[in-house]
PDB file of C-alpha atoms in Angstrom:
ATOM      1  CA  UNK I   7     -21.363   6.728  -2.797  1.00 58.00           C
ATOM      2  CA  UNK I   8     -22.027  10.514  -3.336  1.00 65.00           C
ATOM      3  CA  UNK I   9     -21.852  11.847  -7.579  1.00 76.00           C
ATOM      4  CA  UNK I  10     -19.187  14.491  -6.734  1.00 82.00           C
ATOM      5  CA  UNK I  11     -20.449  17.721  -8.065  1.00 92.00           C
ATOM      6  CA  UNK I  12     -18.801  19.548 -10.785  1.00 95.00           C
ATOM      7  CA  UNK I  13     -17.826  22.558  -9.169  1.00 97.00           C
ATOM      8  CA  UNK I  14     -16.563  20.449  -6.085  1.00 97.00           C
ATOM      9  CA  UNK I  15     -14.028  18.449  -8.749  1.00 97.00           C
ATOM     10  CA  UNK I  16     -13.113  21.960  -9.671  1.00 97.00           C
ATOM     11  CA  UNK I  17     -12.354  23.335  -5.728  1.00 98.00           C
ATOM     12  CA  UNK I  18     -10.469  19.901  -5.006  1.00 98.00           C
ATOM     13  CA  UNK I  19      -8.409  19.852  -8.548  1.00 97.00           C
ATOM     14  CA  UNK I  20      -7.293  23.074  -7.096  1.00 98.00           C
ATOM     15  CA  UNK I  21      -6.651  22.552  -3.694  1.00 98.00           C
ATOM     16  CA  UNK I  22      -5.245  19.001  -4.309  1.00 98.00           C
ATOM     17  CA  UNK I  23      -2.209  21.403  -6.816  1.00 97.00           C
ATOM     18  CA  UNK I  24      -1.547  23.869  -4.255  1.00 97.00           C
ATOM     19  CA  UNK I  25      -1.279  21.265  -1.040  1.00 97.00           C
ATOM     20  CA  UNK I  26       1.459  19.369  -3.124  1.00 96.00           C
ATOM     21  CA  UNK I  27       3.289  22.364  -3.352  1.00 92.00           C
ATOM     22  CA  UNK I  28       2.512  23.464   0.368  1.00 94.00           C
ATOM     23  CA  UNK I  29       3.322  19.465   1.393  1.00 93.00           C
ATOM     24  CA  UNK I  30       7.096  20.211  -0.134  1.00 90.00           C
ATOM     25  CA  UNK I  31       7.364  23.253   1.611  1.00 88.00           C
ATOM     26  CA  UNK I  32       6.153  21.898   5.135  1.00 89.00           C
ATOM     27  CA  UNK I  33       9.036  19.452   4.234  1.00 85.00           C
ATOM     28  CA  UNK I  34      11.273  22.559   4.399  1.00 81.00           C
ATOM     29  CA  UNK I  35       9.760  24.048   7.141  1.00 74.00           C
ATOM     30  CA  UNK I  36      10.757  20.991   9.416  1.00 63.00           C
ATOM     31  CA  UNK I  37      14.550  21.539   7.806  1.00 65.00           C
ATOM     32  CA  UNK I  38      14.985  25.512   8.165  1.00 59.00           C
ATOM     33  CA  UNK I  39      13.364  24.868  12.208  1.00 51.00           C
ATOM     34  CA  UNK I  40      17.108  24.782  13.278  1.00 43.00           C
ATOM     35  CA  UNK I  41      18.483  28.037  10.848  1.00 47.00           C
ATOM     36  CA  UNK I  42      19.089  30.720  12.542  1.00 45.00           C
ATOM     37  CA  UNK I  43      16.402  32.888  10.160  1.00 43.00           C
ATOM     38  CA  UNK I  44      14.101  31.251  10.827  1.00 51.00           C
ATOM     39  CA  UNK I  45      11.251  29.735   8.464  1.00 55.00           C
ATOM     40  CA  UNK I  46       8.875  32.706   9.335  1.00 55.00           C
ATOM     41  CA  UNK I  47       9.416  34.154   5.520  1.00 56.00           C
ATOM     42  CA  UNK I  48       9.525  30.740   3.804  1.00 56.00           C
ATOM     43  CA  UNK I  49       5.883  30.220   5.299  1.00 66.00           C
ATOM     44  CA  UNK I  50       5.224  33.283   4.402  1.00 76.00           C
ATOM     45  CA  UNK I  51       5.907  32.873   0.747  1.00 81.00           C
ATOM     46  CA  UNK I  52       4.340  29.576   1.030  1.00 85.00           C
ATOM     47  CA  UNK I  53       1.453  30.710   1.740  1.00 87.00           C
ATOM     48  CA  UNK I  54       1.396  33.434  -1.324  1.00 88.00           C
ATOM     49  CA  UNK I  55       2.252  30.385  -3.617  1.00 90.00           C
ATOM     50  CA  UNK I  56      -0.304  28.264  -2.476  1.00 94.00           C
ATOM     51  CA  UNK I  57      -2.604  31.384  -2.832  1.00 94.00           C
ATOM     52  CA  UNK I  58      -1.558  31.685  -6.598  1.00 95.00           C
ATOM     53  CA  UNK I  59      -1.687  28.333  -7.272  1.00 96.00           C
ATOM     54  CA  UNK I  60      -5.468  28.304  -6.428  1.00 97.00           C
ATOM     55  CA  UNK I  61      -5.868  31.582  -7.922  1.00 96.00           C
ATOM     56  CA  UNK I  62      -4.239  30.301 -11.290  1.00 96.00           C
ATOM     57  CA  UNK I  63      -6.700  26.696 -11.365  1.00 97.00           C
ATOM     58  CA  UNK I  64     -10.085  28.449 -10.344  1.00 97.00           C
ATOM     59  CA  UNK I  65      -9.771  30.775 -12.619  1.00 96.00           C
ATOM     60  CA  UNK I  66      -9.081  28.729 -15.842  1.00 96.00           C
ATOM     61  CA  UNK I  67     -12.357  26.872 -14.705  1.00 95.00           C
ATOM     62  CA  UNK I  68     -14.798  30.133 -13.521  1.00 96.00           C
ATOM     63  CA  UNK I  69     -12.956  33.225 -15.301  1.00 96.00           C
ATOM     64  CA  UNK I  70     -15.554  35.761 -14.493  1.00 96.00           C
ATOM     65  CA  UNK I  71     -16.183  34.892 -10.656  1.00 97.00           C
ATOM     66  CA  UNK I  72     -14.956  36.863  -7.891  1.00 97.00           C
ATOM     67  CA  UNK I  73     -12.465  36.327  -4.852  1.00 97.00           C
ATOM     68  CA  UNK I  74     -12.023  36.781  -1.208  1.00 97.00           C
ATOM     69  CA  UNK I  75      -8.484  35.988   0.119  1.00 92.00           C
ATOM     70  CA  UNK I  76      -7.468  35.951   3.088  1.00 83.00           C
ATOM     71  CA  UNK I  77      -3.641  37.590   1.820  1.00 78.00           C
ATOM     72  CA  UNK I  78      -4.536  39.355  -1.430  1.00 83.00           C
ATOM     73  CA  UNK I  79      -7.751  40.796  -0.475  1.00 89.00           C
ATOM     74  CA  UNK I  80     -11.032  40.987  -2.689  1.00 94.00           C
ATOM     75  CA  UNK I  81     -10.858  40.549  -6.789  1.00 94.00           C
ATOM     76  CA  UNK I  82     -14.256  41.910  -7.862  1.00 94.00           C
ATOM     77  CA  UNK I  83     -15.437  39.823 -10.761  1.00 95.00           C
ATOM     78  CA  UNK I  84     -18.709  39.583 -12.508  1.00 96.00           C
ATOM     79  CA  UNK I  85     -21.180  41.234  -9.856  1.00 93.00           C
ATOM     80  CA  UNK I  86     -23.950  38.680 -11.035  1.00 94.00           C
ATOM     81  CA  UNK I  87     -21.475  35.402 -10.588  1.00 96.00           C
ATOM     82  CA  UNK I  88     -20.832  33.312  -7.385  1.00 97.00           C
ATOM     83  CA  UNK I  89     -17.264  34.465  -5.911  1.00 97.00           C
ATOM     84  CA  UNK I  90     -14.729  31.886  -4.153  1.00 98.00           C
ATOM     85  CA  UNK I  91     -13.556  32.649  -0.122  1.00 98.00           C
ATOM     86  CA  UNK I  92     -10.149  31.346   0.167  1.00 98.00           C
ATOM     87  CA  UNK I  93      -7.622  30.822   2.929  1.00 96.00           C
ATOM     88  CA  UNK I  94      -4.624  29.037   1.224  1.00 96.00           C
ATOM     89  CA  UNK I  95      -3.207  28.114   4.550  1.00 95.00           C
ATOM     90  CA  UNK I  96      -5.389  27.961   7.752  1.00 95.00           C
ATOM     91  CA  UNK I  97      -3.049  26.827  10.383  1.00 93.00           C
ATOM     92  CA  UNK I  98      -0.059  29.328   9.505  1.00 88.00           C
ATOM     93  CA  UNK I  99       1.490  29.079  13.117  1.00 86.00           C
ATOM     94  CA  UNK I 100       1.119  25.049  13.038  1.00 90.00           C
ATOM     95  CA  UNK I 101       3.044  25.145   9.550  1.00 89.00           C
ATOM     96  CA  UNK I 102       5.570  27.465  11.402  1.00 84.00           C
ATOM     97  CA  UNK I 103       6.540  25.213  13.920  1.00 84.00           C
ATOM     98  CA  UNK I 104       6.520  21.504  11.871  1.00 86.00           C
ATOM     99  CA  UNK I 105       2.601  20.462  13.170  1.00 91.00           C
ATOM    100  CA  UNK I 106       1.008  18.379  10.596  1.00 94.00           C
ATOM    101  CA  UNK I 107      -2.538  20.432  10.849  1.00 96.00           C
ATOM    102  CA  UNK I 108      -2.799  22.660   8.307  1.00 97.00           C
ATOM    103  CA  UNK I 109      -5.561  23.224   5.884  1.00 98.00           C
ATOM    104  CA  UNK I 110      -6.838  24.852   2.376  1.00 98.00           C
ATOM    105  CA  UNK I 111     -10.436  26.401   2.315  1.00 98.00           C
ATOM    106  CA  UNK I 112     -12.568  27.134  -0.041  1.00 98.00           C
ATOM    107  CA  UNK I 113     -16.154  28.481  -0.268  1.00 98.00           C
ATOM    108  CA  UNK I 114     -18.492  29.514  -2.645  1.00 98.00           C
ATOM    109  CA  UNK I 115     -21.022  32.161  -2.148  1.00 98.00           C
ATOM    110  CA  UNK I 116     -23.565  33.503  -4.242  1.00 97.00           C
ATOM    111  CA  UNK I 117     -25.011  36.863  -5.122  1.00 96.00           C
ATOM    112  CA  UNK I 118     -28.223  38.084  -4.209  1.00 92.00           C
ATOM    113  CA  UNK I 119     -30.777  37.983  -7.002  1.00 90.00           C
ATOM    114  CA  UNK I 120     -31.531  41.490  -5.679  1.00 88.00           C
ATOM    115  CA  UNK I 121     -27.975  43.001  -6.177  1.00 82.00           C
ATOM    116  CA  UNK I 122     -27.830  43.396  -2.372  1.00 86.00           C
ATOM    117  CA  UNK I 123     -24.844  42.090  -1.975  1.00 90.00           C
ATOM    118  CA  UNK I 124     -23.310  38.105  -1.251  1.00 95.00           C
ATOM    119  CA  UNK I 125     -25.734  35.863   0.170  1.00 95.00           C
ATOM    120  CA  UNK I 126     -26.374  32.243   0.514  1.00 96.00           C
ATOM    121  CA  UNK I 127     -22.547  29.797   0.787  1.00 97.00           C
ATOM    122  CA  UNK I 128     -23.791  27.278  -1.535  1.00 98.00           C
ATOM    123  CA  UNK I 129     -20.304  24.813  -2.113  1.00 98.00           C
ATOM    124  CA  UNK I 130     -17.595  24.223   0.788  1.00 98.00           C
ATOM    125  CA  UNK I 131     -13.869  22.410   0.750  1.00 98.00           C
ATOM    126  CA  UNK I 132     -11.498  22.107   3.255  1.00 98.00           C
ATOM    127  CA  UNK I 133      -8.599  20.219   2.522  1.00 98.00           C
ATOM    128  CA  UNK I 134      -5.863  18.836   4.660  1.00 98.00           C
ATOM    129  CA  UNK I 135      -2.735  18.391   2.647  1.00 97.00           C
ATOM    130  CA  UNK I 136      -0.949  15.981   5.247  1.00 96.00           C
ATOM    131  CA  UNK I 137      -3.915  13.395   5.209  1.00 96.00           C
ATOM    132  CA  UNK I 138      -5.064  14.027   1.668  1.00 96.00           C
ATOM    133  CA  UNK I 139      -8.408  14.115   3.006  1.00 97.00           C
ATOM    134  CA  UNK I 140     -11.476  16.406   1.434  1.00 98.00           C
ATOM    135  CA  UNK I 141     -14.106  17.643   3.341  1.00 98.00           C
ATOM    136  CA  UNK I 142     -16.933  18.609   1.152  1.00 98.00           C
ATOM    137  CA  UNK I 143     -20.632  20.259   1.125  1.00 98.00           C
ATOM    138  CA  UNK I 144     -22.863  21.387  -1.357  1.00 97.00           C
ATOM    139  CA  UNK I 145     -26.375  22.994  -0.188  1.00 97.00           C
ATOM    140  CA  UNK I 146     -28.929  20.595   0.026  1.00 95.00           C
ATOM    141  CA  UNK I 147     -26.494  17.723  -1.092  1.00 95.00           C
ATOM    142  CA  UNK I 148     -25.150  17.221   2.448  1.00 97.00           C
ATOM    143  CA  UNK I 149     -21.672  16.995   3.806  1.00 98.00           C
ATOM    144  CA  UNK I 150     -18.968  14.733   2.642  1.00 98.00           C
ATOM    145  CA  UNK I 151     -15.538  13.216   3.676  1.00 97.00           C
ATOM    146  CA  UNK I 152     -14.375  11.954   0.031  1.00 90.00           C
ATOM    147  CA  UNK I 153     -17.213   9.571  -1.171  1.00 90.00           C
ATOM    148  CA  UNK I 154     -18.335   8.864   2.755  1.00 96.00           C
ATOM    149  CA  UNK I 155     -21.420  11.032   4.194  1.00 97.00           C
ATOM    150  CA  UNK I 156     -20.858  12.659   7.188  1.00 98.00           C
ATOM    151  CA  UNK I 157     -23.281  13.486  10.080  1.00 98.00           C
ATOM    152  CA  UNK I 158     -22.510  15.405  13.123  1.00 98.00           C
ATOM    153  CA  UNK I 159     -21.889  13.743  16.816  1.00 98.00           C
ATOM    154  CA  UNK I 160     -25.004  12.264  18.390  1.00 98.00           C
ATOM    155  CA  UNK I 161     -23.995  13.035  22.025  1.00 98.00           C
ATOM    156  CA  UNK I 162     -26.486  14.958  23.632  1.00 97.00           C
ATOM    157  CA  UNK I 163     -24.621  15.789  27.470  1.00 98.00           C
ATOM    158  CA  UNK I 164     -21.629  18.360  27.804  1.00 97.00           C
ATOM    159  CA  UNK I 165     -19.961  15.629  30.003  1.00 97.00           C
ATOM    160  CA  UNK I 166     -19.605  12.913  26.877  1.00 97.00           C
ATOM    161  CA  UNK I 167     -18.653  15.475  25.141  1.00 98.00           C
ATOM    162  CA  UNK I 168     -15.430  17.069  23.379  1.00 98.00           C
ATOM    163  CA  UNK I 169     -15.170  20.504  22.202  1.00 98.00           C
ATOM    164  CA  UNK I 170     -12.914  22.186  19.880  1.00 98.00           C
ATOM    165  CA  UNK I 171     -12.088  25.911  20.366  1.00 97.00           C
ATOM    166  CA  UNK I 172      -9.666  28.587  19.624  1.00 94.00           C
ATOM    167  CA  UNK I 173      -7.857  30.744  22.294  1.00 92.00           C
ATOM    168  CA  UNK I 174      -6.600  34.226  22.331  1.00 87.00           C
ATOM    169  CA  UNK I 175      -3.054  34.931  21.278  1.00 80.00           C
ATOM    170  CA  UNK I 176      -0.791  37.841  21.012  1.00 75.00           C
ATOM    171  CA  UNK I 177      -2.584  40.786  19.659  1.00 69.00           C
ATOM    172  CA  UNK I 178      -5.612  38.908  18.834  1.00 71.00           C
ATOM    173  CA  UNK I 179      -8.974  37.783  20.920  1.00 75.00           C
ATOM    174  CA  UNK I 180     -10.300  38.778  24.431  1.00 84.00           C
ATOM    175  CA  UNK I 181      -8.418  36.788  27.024  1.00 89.00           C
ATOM    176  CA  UNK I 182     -10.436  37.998  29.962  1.00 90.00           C
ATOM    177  CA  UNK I 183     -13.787  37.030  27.834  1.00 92.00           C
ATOM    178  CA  UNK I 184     -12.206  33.650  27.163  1.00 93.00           C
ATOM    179  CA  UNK I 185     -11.519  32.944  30.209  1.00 94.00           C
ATOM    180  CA  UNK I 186     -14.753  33.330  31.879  1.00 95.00           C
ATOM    181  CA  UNK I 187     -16.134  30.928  28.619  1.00 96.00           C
ATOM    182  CA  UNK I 188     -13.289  28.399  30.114  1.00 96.00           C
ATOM    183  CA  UNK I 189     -14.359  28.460  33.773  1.00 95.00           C
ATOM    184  CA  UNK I 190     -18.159  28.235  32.548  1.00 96.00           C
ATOM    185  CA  UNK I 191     -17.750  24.711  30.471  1.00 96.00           C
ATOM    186  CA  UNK I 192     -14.897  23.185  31.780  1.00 96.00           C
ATOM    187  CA  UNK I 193     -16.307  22.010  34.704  1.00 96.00           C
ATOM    188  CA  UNK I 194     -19.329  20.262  32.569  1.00 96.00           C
ATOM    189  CA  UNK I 195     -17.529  18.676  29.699  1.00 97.00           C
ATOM    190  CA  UNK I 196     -15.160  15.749  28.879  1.00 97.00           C
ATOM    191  CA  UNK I 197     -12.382  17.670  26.994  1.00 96.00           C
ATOM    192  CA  UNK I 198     -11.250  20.834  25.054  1.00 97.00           C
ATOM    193  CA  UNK I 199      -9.123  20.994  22.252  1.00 97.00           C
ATOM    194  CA  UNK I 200      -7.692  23.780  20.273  1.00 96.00           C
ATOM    195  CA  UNK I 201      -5.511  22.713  17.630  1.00 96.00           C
ATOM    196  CA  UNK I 202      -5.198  26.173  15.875  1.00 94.00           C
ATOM    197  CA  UNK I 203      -7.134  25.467  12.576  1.00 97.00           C
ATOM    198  CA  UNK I 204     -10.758  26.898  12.495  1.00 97.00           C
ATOM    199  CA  UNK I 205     -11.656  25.203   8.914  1.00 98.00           C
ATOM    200  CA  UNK I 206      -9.823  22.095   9.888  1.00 98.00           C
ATOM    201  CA  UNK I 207     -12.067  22.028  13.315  1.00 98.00           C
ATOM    202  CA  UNK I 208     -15.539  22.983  12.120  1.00 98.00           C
ATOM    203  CA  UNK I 209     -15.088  20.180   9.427  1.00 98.00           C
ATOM    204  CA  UNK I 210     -14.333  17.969  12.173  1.00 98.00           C
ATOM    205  CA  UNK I 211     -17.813  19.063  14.152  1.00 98.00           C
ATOM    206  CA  UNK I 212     -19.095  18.320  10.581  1.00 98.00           C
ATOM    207  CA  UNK I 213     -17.342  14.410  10.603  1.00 98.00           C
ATOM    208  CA  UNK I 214     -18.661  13.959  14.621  1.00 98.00           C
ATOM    209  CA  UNK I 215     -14.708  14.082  15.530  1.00 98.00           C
ATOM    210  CA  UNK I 216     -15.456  16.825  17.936  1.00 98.00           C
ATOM    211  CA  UNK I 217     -19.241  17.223  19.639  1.00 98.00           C
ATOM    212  CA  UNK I 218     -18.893  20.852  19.710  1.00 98.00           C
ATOM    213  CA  UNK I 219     -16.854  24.031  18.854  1.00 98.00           C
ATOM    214  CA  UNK I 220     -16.719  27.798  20.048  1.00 97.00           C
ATOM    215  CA  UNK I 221     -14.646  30.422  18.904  1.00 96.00           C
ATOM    216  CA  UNK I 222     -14.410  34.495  18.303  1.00 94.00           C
ATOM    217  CA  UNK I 223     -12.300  37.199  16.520  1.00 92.00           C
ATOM    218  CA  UNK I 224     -12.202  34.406  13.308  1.00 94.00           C
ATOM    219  CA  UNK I 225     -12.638  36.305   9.298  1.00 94.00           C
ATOM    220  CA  UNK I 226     -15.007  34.819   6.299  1.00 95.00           C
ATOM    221  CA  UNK I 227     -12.227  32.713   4.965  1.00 96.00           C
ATOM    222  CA  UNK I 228     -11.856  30.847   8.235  1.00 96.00           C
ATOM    223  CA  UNK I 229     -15.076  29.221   8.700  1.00 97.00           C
ATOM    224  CA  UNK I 230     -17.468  30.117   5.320  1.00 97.00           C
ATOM    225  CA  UNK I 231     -16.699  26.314   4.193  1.00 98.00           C
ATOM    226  CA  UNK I 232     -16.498  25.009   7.407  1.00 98.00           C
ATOM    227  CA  UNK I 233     -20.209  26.783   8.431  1.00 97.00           C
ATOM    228  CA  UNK I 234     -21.532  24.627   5.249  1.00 98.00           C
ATOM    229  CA  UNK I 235     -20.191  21.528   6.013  1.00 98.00           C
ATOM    230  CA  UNK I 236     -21.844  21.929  10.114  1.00 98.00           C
ATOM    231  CA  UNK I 237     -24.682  22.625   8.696  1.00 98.00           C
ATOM    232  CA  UNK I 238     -24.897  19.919   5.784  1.00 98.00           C
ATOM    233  CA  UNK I 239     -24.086  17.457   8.130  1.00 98.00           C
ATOM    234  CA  UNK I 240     -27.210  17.884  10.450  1.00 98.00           C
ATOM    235  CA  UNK I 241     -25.429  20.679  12.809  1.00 98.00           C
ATOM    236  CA  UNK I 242     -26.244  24.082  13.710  1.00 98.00           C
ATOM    237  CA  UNK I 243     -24.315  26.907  13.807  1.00 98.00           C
ATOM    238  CA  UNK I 244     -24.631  30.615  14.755  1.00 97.00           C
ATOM    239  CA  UNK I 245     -23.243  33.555  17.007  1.00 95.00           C
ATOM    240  CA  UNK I 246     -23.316  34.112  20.666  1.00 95.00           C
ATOM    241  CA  UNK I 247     -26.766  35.636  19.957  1.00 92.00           C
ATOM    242  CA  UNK I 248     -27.773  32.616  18.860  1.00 92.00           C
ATOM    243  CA  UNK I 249     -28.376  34.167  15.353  1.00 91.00           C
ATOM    244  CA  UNK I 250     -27.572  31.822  12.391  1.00 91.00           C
ATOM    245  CA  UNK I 251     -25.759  33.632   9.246  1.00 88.00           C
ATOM    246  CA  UNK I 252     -24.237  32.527   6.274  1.00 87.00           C
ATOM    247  CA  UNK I 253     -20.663  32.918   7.755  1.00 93.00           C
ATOM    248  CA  UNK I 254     -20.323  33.009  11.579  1.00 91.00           C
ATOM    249  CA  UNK I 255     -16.648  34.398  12.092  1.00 89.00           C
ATOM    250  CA  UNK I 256     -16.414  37.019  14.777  1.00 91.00           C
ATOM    251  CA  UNK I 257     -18.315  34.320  17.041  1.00 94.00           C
ATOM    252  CA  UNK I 258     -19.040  31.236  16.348  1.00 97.00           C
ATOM    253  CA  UNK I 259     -20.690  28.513  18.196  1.00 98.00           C
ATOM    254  CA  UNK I 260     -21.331  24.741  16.406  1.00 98.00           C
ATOM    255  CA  UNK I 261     -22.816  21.266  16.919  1.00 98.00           C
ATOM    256  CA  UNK I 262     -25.516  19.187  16.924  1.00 98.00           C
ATOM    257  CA  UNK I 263     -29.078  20.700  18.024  1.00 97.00           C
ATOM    258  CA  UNK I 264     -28.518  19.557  21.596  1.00 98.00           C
ATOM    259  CA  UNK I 265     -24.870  20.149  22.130  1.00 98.00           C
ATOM    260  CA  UNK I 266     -25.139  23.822  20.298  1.00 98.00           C
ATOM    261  CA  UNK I 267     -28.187  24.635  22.606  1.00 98.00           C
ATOM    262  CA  UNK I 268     -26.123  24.139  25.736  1.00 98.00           C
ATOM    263  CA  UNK I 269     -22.741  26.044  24.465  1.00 98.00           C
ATOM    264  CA  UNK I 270     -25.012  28.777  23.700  1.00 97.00           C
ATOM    265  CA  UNK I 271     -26.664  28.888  26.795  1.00 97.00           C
ATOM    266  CA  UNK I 272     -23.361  28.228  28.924  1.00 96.00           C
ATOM    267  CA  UNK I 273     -21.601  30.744  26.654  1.00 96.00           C
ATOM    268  CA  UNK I 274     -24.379  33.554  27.301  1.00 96.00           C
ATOM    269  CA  UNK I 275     -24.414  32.858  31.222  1.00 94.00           C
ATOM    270  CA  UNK I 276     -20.348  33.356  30.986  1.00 95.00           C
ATOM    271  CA  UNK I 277     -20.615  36.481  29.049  1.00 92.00           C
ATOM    272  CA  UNK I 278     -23.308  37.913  31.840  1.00 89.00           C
ATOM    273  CA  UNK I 279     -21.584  37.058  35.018  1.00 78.00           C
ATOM    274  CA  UNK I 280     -18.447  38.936  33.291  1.00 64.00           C
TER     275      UNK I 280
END
């Protein structure tokens, strides 16, 4: 049974206030489906609470540390402190529509000694109100679901295997690019899933739910947590160049050694023939 760290008791206090509050207002969503508003602005405001909420707890706990959000932008803090990456809601458009797959995220990421600028991601959450289930990493402490250790899939062929990814929407993404991804592995692997919540699937890579996961066009508070927990949990994760930062969000391509090799390679052979 893992000692959960301090700073992780902090992150889920938080999360754990703000997902009651979104778990009453999914409640609502399901209701205001059949208004003829629509529930568009409730989410909307839901997700500015939940925001708050987190905002309001963290701070209490780390006054001087920084913030990314994913709705009210950067809050500088103390330039020598760790700051918090935050999306409140990952899995807006599931909320939307009544799907029970919606997350909280929340990294950690510290400065570099040299006052470069943010470096290492050194504490991850991601927390799925509907389950009550936390999915948490600290660097060098591994990856955890609650007080269970989690290690990434073991499958080493495409064909055993089942990937997560995200695809292109309205205003958003390369279809065309996507596509020729699609055609590449879909012939050479068991199944694809995209279930519209990058946090919610890279922790899932993390728990060996999913073997594999590829994705572009994402932002910092979409996958910094969920890059930790991959990692922490024995996986690898990087760009389509194959290069491994701290947060992989305008590509990003995760698994296990094996599985990751082959997305990469199959990923990089789609992008040529296009």
């Amino acid at each position: 049974m893992a000692a959960v760290p301090g700073l992780i008791r902090v992150m889920e206090k938080a999360a754990r206030k703000a997902g009651n509050r979104l778990r009453r207002d999914f409640g609502e969503v399901e209701h205001l489906q059949v208004s003829r508003k629509g529930p568009a602005d409730f989410v909307s405001k839901a997700d500015q609470h939940a925001e708050r909420t987190l905002w309001d707890e963290l701070r209490i706990a780390r006054p001087d540390w920084g913030y990314v959000f994913e709705e009210a932008g950067v809050v500088e803090g103390d330039p020598n402190k760790p700051r918090f990456i935050i999306d409140p809601l990952d899995g807006t458009s599931n909320f939307l529509h009544g799907i029970p797959h919606f997350a909280i995220s929340i990294a950690v990421q510290e400065p570099r000694l040299d006052g470069s600028g943010w470096g290492d991601v050194t504490s991850a959450l991601v927390y799925q109100p509907v389950t009550d289930q936390s999915f948490w990493a600290e660097k060098t402490r591994g990856a955890w679901l609650q007080d269970a250790r989690l290690r990434v899939s073991s499958r080493r062929h495409l064909d055993e295997s089942l990937i997560a990814t995200g695809i292109p929407f309205a205003g958003a993404g390369d279809p065309g690019e996507w596509m020729r991804i699609y055609a590449t592995l879909a012939p050479q692997i068991a199944g694809i899933r995209r279930f519209g919540a990058a946090s919610l699937d890279l922790a899932w890579v993390a728990a060996g739910r999913y073997d594999g996961f590829w994705e572009t066009g994402l932002k910092p508070w979409d996958t910094a947590a969920g890059c930790l927990l991959v990692r922490e949990a024995g996986g690898f994760v990087s760009d389509y160049r194959g290069r491994s930062e701290q947060i992989c969000d305008s590509q990003v391509i995760a698994g296990n050694d094996v599985i990751h090799s082959k997305l990469h390679k199959a990923i990089t052979q789609a992008l040529k023939a296009g």
